[in-house]
XYZ file of C-alpha atoms in Angstrom:
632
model
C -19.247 90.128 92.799
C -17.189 89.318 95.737
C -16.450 85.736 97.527
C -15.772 85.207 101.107
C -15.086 82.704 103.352
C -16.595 83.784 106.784
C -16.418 82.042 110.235
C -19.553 81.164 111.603
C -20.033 80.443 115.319
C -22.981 78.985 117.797
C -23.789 75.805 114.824
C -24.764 72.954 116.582
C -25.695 70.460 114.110
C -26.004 70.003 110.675
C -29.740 71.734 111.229
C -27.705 74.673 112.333
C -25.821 74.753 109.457
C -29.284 74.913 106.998
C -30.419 77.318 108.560
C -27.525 79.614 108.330
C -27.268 78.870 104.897
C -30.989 79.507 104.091
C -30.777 82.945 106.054
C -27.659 84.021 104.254
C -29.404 83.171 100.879
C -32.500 84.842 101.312
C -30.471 88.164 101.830
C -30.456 90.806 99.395
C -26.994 90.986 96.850
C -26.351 87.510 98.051
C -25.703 85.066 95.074
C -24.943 82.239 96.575
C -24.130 81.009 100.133
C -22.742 77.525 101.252
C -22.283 76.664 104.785
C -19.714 74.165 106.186
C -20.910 72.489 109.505
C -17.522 70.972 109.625
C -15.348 73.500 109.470
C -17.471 75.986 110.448
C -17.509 78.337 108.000
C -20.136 80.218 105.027
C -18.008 80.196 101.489
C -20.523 83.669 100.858
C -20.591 85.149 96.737
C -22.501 88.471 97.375
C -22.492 91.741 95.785
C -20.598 94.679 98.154
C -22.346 97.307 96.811
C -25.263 95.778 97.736
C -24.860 93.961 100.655
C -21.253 93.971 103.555
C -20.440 91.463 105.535
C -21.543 93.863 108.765
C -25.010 93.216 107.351
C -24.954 89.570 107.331
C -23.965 89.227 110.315
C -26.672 91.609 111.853
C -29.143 89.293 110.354
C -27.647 85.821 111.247
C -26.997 87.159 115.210
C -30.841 87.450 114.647
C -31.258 84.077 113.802
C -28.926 82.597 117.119
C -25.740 82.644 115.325
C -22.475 84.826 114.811
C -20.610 85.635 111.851
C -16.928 86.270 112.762
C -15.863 89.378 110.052
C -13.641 91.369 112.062
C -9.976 91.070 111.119
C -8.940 92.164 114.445
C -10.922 88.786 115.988
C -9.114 85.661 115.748
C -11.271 82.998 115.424
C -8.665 80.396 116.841
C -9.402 82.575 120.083
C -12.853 82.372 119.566
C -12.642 78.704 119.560
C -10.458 78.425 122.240
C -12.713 80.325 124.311
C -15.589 78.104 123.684
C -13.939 75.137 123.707
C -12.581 76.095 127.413
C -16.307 76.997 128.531
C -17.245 73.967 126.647
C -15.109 71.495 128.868
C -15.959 73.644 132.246
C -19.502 72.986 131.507
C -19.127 69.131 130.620
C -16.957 68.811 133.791
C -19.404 69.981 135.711
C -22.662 68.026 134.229
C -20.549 64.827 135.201
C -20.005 65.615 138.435
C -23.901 66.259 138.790
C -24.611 63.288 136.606
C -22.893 60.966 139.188
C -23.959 62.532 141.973
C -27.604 62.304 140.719
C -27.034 58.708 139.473
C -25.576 57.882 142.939
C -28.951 58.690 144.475
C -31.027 57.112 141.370
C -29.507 53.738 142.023
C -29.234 53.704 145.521
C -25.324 54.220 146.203
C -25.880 57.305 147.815
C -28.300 57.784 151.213
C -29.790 60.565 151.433
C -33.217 59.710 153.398
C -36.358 58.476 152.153
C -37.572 58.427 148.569
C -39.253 62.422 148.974
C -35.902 63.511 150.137
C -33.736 61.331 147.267
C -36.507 62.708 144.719
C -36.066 66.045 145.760
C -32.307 66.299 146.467
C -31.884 64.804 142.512
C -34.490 67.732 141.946
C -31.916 70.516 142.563
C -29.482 68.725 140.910
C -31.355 68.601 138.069
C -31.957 72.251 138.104
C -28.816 73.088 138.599
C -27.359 71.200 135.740
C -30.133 72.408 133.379
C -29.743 76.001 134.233
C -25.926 76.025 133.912
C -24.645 72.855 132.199
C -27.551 72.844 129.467
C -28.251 76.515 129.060
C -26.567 77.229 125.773
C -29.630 74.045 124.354
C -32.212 76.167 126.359
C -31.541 79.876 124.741
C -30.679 78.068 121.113
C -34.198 76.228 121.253
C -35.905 79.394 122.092
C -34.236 81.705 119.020
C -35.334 79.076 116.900
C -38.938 78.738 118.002
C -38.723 82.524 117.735
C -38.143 82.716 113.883
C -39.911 79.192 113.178
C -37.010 76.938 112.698
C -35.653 74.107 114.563
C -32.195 72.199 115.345
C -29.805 69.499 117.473
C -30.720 72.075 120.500
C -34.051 71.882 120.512
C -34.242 68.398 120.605
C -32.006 68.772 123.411
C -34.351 71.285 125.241
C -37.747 69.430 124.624
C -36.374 66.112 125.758
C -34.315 67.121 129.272
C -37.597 69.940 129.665
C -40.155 66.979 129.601
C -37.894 64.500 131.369
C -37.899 67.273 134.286
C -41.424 68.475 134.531
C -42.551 64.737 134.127
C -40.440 64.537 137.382
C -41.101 67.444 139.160
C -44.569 65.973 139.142
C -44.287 62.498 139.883
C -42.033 64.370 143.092
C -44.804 66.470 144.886
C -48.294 64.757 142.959
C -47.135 61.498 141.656
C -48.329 59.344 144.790
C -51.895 60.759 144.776
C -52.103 60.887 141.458
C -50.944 57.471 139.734
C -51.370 55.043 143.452
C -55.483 55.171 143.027
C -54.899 54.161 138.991
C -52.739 51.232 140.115
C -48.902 52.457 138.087
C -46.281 53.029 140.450
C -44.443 56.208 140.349
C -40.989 56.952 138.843
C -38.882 59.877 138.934
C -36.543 60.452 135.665
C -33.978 63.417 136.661
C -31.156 61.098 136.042
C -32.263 60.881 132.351
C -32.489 64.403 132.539
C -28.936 65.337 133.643
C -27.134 62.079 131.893
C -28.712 63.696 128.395
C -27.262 66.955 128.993
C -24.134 65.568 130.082
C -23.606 62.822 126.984
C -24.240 65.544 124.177
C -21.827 67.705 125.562
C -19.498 65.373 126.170
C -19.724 64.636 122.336
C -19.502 67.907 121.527
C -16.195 68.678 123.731
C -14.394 64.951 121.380
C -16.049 65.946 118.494
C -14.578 69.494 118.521
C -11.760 67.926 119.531
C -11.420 65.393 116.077
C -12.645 68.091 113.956
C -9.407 70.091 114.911
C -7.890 66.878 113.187
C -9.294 67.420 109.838
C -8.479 71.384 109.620
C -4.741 70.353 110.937
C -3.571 71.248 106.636
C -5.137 74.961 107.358
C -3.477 75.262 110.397
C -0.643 73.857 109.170
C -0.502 76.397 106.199
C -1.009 79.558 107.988
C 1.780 78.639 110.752
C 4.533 78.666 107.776
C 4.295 82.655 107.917
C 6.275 84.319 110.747
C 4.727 86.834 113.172
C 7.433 89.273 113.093
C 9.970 90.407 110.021
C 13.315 92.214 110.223
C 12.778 95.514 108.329
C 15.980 97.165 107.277
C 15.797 101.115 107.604
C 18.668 103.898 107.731
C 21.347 100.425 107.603
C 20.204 99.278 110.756
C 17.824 96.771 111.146
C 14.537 95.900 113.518
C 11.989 93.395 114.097
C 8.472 94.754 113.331
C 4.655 92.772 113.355
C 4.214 91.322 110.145
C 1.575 93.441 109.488
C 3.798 97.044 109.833
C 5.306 95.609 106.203
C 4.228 97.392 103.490
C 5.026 97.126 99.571
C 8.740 98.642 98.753
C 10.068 97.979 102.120
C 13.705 96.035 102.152
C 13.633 92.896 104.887
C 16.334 90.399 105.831
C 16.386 86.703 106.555
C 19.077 85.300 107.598
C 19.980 81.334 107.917
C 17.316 78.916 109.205
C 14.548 81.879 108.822
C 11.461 81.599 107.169
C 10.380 84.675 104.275
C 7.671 86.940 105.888
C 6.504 88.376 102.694
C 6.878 87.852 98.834
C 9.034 90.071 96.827
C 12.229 90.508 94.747
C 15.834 89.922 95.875
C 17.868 93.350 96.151
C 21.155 92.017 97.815
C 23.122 88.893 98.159
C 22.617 85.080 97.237
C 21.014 82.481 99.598
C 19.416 78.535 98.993
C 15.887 78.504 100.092
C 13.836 75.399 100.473
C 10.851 76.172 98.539
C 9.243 72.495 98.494
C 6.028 73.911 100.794
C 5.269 75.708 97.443
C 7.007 73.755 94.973
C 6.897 70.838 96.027
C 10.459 70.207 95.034
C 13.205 69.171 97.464
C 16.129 70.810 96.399
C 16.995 74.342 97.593
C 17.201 77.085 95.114
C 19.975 79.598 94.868
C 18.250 83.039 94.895
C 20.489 86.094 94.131
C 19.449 89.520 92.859
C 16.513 89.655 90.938
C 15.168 86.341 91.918
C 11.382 85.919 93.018
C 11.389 84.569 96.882
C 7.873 83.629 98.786
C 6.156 84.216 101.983
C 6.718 80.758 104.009
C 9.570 79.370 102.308
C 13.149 79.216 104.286
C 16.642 79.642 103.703
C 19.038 76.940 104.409
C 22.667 79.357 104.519
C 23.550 82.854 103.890
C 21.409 86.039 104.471
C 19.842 88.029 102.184
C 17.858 91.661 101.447
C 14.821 91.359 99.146
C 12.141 94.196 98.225
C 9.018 93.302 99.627
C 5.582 93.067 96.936
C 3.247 91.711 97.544
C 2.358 91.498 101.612
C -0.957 90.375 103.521
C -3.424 88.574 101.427
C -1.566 89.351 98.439
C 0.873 86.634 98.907
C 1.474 83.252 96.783
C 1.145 81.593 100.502
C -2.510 83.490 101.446
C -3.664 82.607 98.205
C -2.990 78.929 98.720
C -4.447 79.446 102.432
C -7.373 80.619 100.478
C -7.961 78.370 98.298
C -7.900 75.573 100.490
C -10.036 77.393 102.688
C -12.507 77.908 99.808
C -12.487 74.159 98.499
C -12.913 72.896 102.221
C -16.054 75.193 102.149
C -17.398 73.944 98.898
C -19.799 71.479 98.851
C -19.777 68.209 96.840
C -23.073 67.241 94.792
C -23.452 64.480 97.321
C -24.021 67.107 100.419
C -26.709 68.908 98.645
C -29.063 66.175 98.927
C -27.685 65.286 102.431
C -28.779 68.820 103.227
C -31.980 68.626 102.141
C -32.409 65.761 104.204
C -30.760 67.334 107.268
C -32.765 70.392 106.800
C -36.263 68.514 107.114
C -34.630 65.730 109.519
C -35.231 67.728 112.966
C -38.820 68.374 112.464
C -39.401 65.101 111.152
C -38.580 63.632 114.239
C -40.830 65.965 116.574
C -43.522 65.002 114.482
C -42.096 61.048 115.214
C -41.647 61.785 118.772
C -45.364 62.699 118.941
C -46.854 59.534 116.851
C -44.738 57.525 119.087
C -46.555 59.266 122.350
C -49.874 58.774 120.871
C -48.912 55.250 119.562
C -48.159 54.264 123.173
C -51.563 55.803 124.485
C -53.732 53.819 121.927
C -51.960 50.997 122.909
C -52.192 51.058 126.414
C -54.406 54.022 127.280
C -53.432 55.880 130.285
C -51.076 53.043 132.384
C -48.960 53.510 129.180
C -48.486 57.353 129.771
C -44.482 56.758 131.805
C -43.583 54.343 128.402
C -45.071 56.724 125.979
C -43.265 59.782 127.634
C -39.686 58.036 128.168
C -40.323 56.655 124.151
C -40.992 59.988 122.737
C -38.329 61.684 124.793
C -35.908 58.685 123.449
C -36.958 59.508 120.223
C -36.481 62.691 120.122
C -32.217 62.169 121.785
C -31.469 59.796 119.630
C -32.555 60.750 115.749
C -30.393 63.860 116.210
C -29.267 64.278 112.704
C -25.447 65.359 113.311
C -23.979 62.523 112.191
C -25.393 62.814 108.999
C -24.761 66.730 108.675
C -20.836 65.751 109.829
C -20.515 62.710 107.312
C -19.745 64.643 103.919
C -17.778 67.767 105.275
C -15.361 65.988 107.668
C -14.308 63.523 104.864
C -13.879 66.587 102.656
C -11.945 68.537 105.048
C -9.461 66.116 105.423
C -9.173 64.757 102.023
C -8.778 68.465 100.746
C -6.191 68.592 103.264
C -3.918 65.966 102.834
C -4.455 66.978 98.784
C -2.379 70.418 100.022
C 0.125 68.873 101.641
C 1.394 66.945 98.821
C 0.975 69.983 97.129
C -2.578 69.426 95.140
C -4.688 72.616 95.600
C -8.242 71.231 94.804
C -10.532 74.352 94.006
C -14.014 73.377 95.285
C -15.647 69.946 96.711
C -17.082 68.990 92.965
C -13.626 68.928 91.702
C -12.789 66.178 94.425
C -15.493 63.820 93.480
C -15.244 63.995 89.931
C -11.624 63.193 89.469
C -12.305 59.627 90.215
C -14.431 59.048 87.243
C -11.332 60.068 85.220
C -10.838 57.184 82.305
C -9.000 59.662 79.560
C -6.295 62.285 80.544
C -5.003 65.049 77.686
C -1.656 66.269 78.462
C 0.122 69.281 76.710
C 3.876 68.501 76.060
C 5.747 71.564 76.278
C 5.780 72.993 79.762
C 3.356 70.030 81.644
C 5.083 66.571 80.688
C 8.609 68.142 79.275
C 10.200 71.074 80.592
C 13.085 73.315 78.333
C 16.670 72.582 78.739
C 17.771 75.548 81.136
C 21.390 75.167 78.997
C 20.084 75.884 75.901
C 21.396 78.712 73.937
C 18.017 80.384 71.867
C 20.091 81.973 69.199
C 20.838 78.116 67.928
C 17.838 76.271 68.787
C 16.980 75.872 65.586
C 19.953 73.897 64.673
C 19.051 71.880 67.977
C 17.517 68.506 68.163
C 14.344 68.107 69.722
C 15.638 65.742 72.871
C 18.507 68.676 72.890
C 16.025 71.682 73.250
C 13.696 69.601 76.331
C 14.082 67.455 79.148
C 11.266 64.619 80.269
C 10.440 65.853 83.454
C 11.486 63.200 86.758
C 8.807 60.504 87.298
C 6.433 61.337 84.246
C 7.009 57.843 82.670
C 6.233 56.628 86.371
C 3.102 58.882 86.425
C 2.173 57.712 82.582
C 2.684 54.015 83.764
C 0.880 54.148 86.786
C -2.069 56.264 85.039
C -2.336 53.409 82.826
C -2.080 49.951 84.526
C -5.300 52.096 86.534
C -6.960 51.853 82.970
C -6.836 55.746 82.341
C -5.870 56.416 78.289
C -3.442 59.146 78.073
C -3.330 61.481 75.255
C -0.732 63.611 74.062
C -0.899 67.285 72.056
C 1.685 69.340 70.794
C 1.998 71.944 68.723
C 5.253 70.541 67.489
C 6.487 68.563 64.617
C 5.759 65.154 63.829
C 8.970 63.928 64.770
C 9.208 65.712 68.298
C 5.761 64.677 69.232
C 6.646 60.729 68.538
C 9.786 61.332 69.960
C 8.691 62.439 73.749
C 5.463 60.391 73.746
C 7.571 57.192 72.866
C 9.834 58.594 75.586
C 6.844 59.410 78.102
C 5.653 55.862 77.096
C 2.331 57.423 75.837
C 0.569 55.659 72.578
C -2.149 58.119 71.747
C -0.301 61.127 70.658
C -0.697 64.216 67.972
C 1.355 66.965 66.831
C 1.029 70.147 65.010
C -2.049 70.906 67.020
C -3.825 74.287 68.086
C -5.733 75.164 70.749
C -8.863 74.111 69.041
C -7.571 70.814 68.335
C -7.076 70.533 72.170
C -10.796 71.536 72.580
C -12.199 69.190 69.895
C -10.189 65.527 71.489
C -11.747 66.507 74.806
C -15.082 66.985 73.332
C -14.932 64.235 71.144
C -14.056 61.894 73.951
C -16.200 63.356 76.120
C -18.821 62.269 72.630
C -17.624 58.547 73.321
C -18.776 58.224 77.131
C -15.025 59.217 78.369
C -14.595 61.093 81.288
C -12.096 63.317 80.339
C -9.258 65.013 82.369
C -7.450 68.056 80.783
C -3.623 68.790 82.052
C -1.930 72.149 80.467
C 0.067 74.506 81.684
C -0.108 77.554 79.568
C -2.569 80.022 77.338
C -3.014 77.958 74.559
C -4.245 74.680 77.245
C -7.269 77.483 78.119
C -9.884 76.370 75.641
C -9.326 72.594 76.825
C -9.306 72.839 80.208
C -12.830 74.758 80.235
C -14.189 72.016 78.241
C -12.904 68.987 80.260
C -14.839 67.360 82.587
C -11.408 67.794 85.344
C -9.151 70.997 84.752
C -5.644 70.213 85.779
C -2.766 73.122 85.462
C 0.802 73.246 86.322
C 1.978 75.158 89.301
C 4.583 77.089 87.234
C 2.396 78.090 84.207
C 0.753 80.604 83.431
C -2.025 82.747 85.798
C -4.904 82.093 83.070
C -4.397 78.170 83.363
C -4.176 78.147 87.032
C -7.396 80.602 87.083
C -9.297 78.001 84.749
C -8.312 74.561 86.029
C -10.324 73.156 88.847
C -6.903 71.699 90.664
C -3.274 72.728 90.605
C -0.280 70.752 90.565
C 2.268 72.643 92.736
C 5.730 72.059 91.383
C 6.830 69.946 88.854
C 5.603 66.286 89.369
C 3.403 64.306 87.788
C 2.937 61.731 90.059
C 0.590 63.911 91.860
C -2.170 63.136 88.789
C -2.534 59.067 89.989
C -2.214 60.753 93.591
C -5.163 62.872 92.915
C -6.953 60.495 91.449
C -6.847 57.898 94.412
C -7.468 60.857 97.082
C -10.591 61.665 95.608
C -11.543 57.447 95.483
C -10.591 57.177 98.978
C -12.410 60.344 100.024
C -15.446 59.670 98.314
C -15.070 56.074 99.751
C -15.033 57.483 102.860
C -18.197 59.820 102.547
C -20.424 56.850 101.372
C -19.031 54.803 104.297
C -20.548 57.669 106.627
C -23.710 57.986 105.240
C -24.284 54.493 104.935
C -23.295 54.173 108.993
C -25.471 57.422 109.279
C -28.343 56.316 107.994
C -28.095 52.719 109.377
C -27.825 54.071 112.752
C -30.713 56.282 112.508
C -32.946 53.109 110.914
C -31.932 50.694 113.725
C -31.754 53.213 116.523
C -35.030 54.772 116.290
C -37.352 52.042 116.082
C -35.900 50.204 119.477
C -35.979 53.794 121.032
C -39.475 54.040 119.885
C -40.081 50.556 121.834
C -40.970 48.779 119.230
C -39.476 45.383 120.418
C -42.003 45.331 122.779
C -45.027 45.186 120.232
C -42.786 41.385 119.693
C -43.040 40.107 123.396
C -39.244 41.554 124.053
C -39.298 43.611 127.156
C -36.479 45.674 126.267
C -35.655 49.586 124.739
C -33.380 52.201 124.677
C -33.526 55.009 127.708
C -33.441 58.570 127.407
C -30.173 58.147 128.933
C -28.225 55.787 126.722
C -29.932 57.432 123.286
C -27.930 60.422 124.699
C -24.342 58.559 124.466
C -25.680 56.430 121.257
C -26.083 59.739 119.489
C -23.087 61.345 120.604
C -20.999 58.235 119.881
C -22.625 58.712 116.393
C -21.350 61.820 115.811
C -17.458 60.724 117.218
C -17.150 58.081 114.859
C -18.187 59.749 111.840
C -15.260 62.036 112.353
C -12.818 59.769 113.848
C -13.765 57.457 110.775
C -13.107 60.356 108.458
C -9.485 60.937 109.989
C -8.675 57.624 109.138
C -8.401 59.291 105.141
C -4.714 60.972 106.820
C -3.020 57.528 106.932
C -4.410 55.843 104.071
């Protein structure tokens, strides 16, 4: 099995992204398929030898979307591209918006009411065709394989708007004067729909740039070019011309293209984007070095290893990518909602029409129209599909850039619940004393042979007065164990342990009701971490650890635990904030678009029109609310 993180262009809504994710999961070798309306991406687990990513996207273009899998296609250019066309279009529905408002209210004089009526006609028509026509072809690849989204909403409401007023134009007179109801044109509802959703698309692409900013940030730390030494000259060649073997200098103030091994001479390089530590680190020959990090004096050769996605840096970039994909328990029931939500509301949009007619009978029909097309703007459900991701997104990012690599969305939420923490000793809360001379250490004291890494009694302190036990387990003797857990200021401590003993606290506190968090850094931490409810691993042990634990502690402090722990409170804070303003928006909002204050006397409900901004403005603050996580 093989998992991918894919782009995935032409999502609208949170609709959009259900039915990509349904499509994807119904194909053949597919195991399991999450889509990311946020950051617009499928985290894909498929089967190659069944099923290539060519093939997906064959069957998703089918469906009205785009999977981006060529390497050659950037997707920032994609996106670029589409935002550009995005803003051209919105540009241009405003100026047709006020021009056809100008005639609507009278500003503008353009004769008598045929010739206003008909003048807004073309304007109407030309905003539809142009402006709107990404909603119109959407809508109708939908209806074509039985599905429904944001778009067609979109499409039914401006469509019936428009005929409604095409007819009241040439037939309205004749047709409503003998019944006694005065006729009304609507083309300003029309156009001021088309133009409100897409100018909430153009800021809400906008603020979701905002909460991929750690991604961006991330893959901007590698350098497009490399200097490749060859015959003892040198040249600059596209990153992508290294290969494995090949000897490249960096010189002061540059950053390392590629990982590998150092081959000739001795330079610091700041290594806190992987680290997390401040202090540069003299590398000389046979020293590690790391795509992204930077030298702060002298030049250097180093034998490149591991290039492309092979890197310490991609792998991050990955990771981060992956866990921004992921999808927290919360957003599968959001989902379902969201998946059901759009033709929900058609079948709303049509109780309100016939609600309207029973009510009234036939001098009802302009109220029940404008009502159902109100209904059918305003219960768009993007807000809700954006609540959980954007929040995500950014919390996942700002947990990178203090160098916490969360693995997946579940990891996020569940730290929180945290109440018991088992930390290894050796390697995660002490670290050996690089002085010590092996062939004596066992004439060495125990405070002689380790060091207390910086800030763990901080981290131990602060992890407590938030009323999170902390339990110590080392394989060492009595006396060493008391010694750094008195040091650590831990109470609960145990030596002489072995990896099963690890296993059996967590489960037994795990027996007790605890919520148990598991922090190791090597081999012998394995057996725990799988069984803890939270994995956490060092950054600097060992490749089976990091592979097991659910987040990763870049570097050496501790202090990122309590950090962790409060990210994931504020983020999941956040996410219940935006589904509670959601939902709340979509139970107040509907009902007054529905005219329902008018069943109590009150003479007064939304327009087509202003359900159009309402619902965009929805959409804004739900990810303007979720940047606020950056500054928190």
């Amino acid at each position: 099995m093989e998992k991918k993180t894919i782009a995935v262009t032409g999502m609208a809504c949170a609709g959009c992204a259900a039915n990509v994710e349904k499509r994807l999961n119904q194909l053949e070798g597919v195991k399991a398929a999450s889509v990311n309306f946020a950051a617009r991406t499928a985290l894909v687990d498929y089967d190659p030898k069944v099923i290539t990513p060519k093939m997906m996207k064959e069957e998703i273009i089918k469906a009205g979307y785009d999977l981006v899998i060529d390497e050659g296609e950037s997707v920032e250019a994609i996106e670029k591209t589409a935002y550009r066309q995005l803003l051209k279009r919105m540009a241009a529905s405003w100026v047709l918006a006020l021009l056809t408002m100008g005639i609507s209210m009278g500003w503008l004089n353009v004769g008598g009411t045929s010739m206003a009526n008909q003048t807004m006609l073309i304007l109407a028509l030309l905003n539809i065709t142009y402006c709107g026509s990404r909603f119109y072809s959407s809508a109708w690849k939908q209806l074509r394989h039985g599905t429904a989204n944001m778009d067609t909403l979109v499409a039914m409401s401006t469509a019936i708007s428009f005929a409604f007023s095409v007819f009241n134009t040439f037939w309205g007179e004749s047709f409503w004067a003998p019944r006694g109801i005065e006729s009304h044109t609507y083309y300003d509802a029309s156009v001021m729909i088309i133009t409100f959703v897409l100018t909430g698309r153009t800021l809400e692409e906008k603020a979701k740039k905002g909460t991929a900013s750690a991604i961006r940030a991330l893959m901007g730390l590698t350098p497009k070019t490399a200097r490749l030494v060859s015959g003892g000259s040198t040249s600059d060649v596209p990153i992508a011309a290294i290969g494995k073997g090949d000897i490249i200098e960096i010189r002061q103030g540059e950053k390392v293209p590629v990982d590998g091994t150092v081959a000739d001479g001795r330079a610091y390089i700041d290594e806190s984007m992987i680290t997390g530590e401040p202090t540069p680190v003299l590398k000389q020959t046979g020293d590690k070095v790391f795509a992204g990090t930077m030298t702060t004096q002298d030049t250097l050769r180093f034998r490149a290893e591991e290039v492309g996605q092979g890197t310490v840096l991609a792998q991050i970039i990955k990771m981060v990518q992956e866990a921004q994909g992921s999808k927290a328990p919360v957003q599968r029931v959001v989902d379902k909602i969201a998946a059901v939500f759009v033709p929900a509301v058609l079948g709303l949009s049509v109780v309100t029409f016939i609600l309207w007619l029973t009510i009234g009978g036939e001098a009802m029909l302009p109220r029940a129209i404008l009502s159902a097309v109100s209904v059918l703007v305003i219960a768009c459900p993007c807000a809700l599909g954006l609540a959980t991701p954007t929040a995500l997104m950014v919390g996942i990012g700002k947990a990178a850039r203090k160098n916490i690599l969360i693995k997946d969305a579940t990891a996020l939420e569940e730290i929180r619940k945290v109440d018991a923490i088992v930390i290894d000793k050796t390697g995660t809360l002490t670290i050996p004393n690089k002085d010590i001379d092996f062939t004596k250490a066992a004439d060495l004291g125990l405070e002689e042979r380790e060091t207390l890494k910086p800030y763990a009694h901080e981290a131990i302190d602060t992890l407590k007065h938030e009323g999170i036990d902390v339990y110590m387990m080392s394989g060492d003797k009595e006396e060493a164990a008391r010694y750094w857990a008195e040091k650590a200021g831990i109470s609960h401590w145990r030596s002489k342990v072995m990896p099963q003993d690890k296993e059996d606290l967590v489960k037994s506190l795990q027996a007790e009701g605890r919520h148990v968090a598991m922090v190791g850094d090597g081999i012998n931490d394995t057996q725990a971490l799988a069984a803890a409810d939270v994995s956490i691993a060092m950054g600097r042990g060992t490749d089976v650890a990091m592979d097991v634990a659910q987040v990763t502690l870049m570097g050496t402090d501790l202090r990122r635990i309590p950090d962790a722990i409060k990210l994931s409170r504020d983020t999941v804070g956040m996410i219940k904030q935006n589904l509670f303003w959601a939902f709340i928006y979509n139970v107040v909002c509907i009902p007054l678009a529905a005219g329902v204050p008018y069943l109590f006397g009150i003479h007064w409900q939304i327009t087509p029109m202003w359900a159009s901004a309402l619902m965009a403005f929805s959409s804004i603050s739900v990810v303007m609310n979720s940047l606020r996580l950056k500054f928190k």
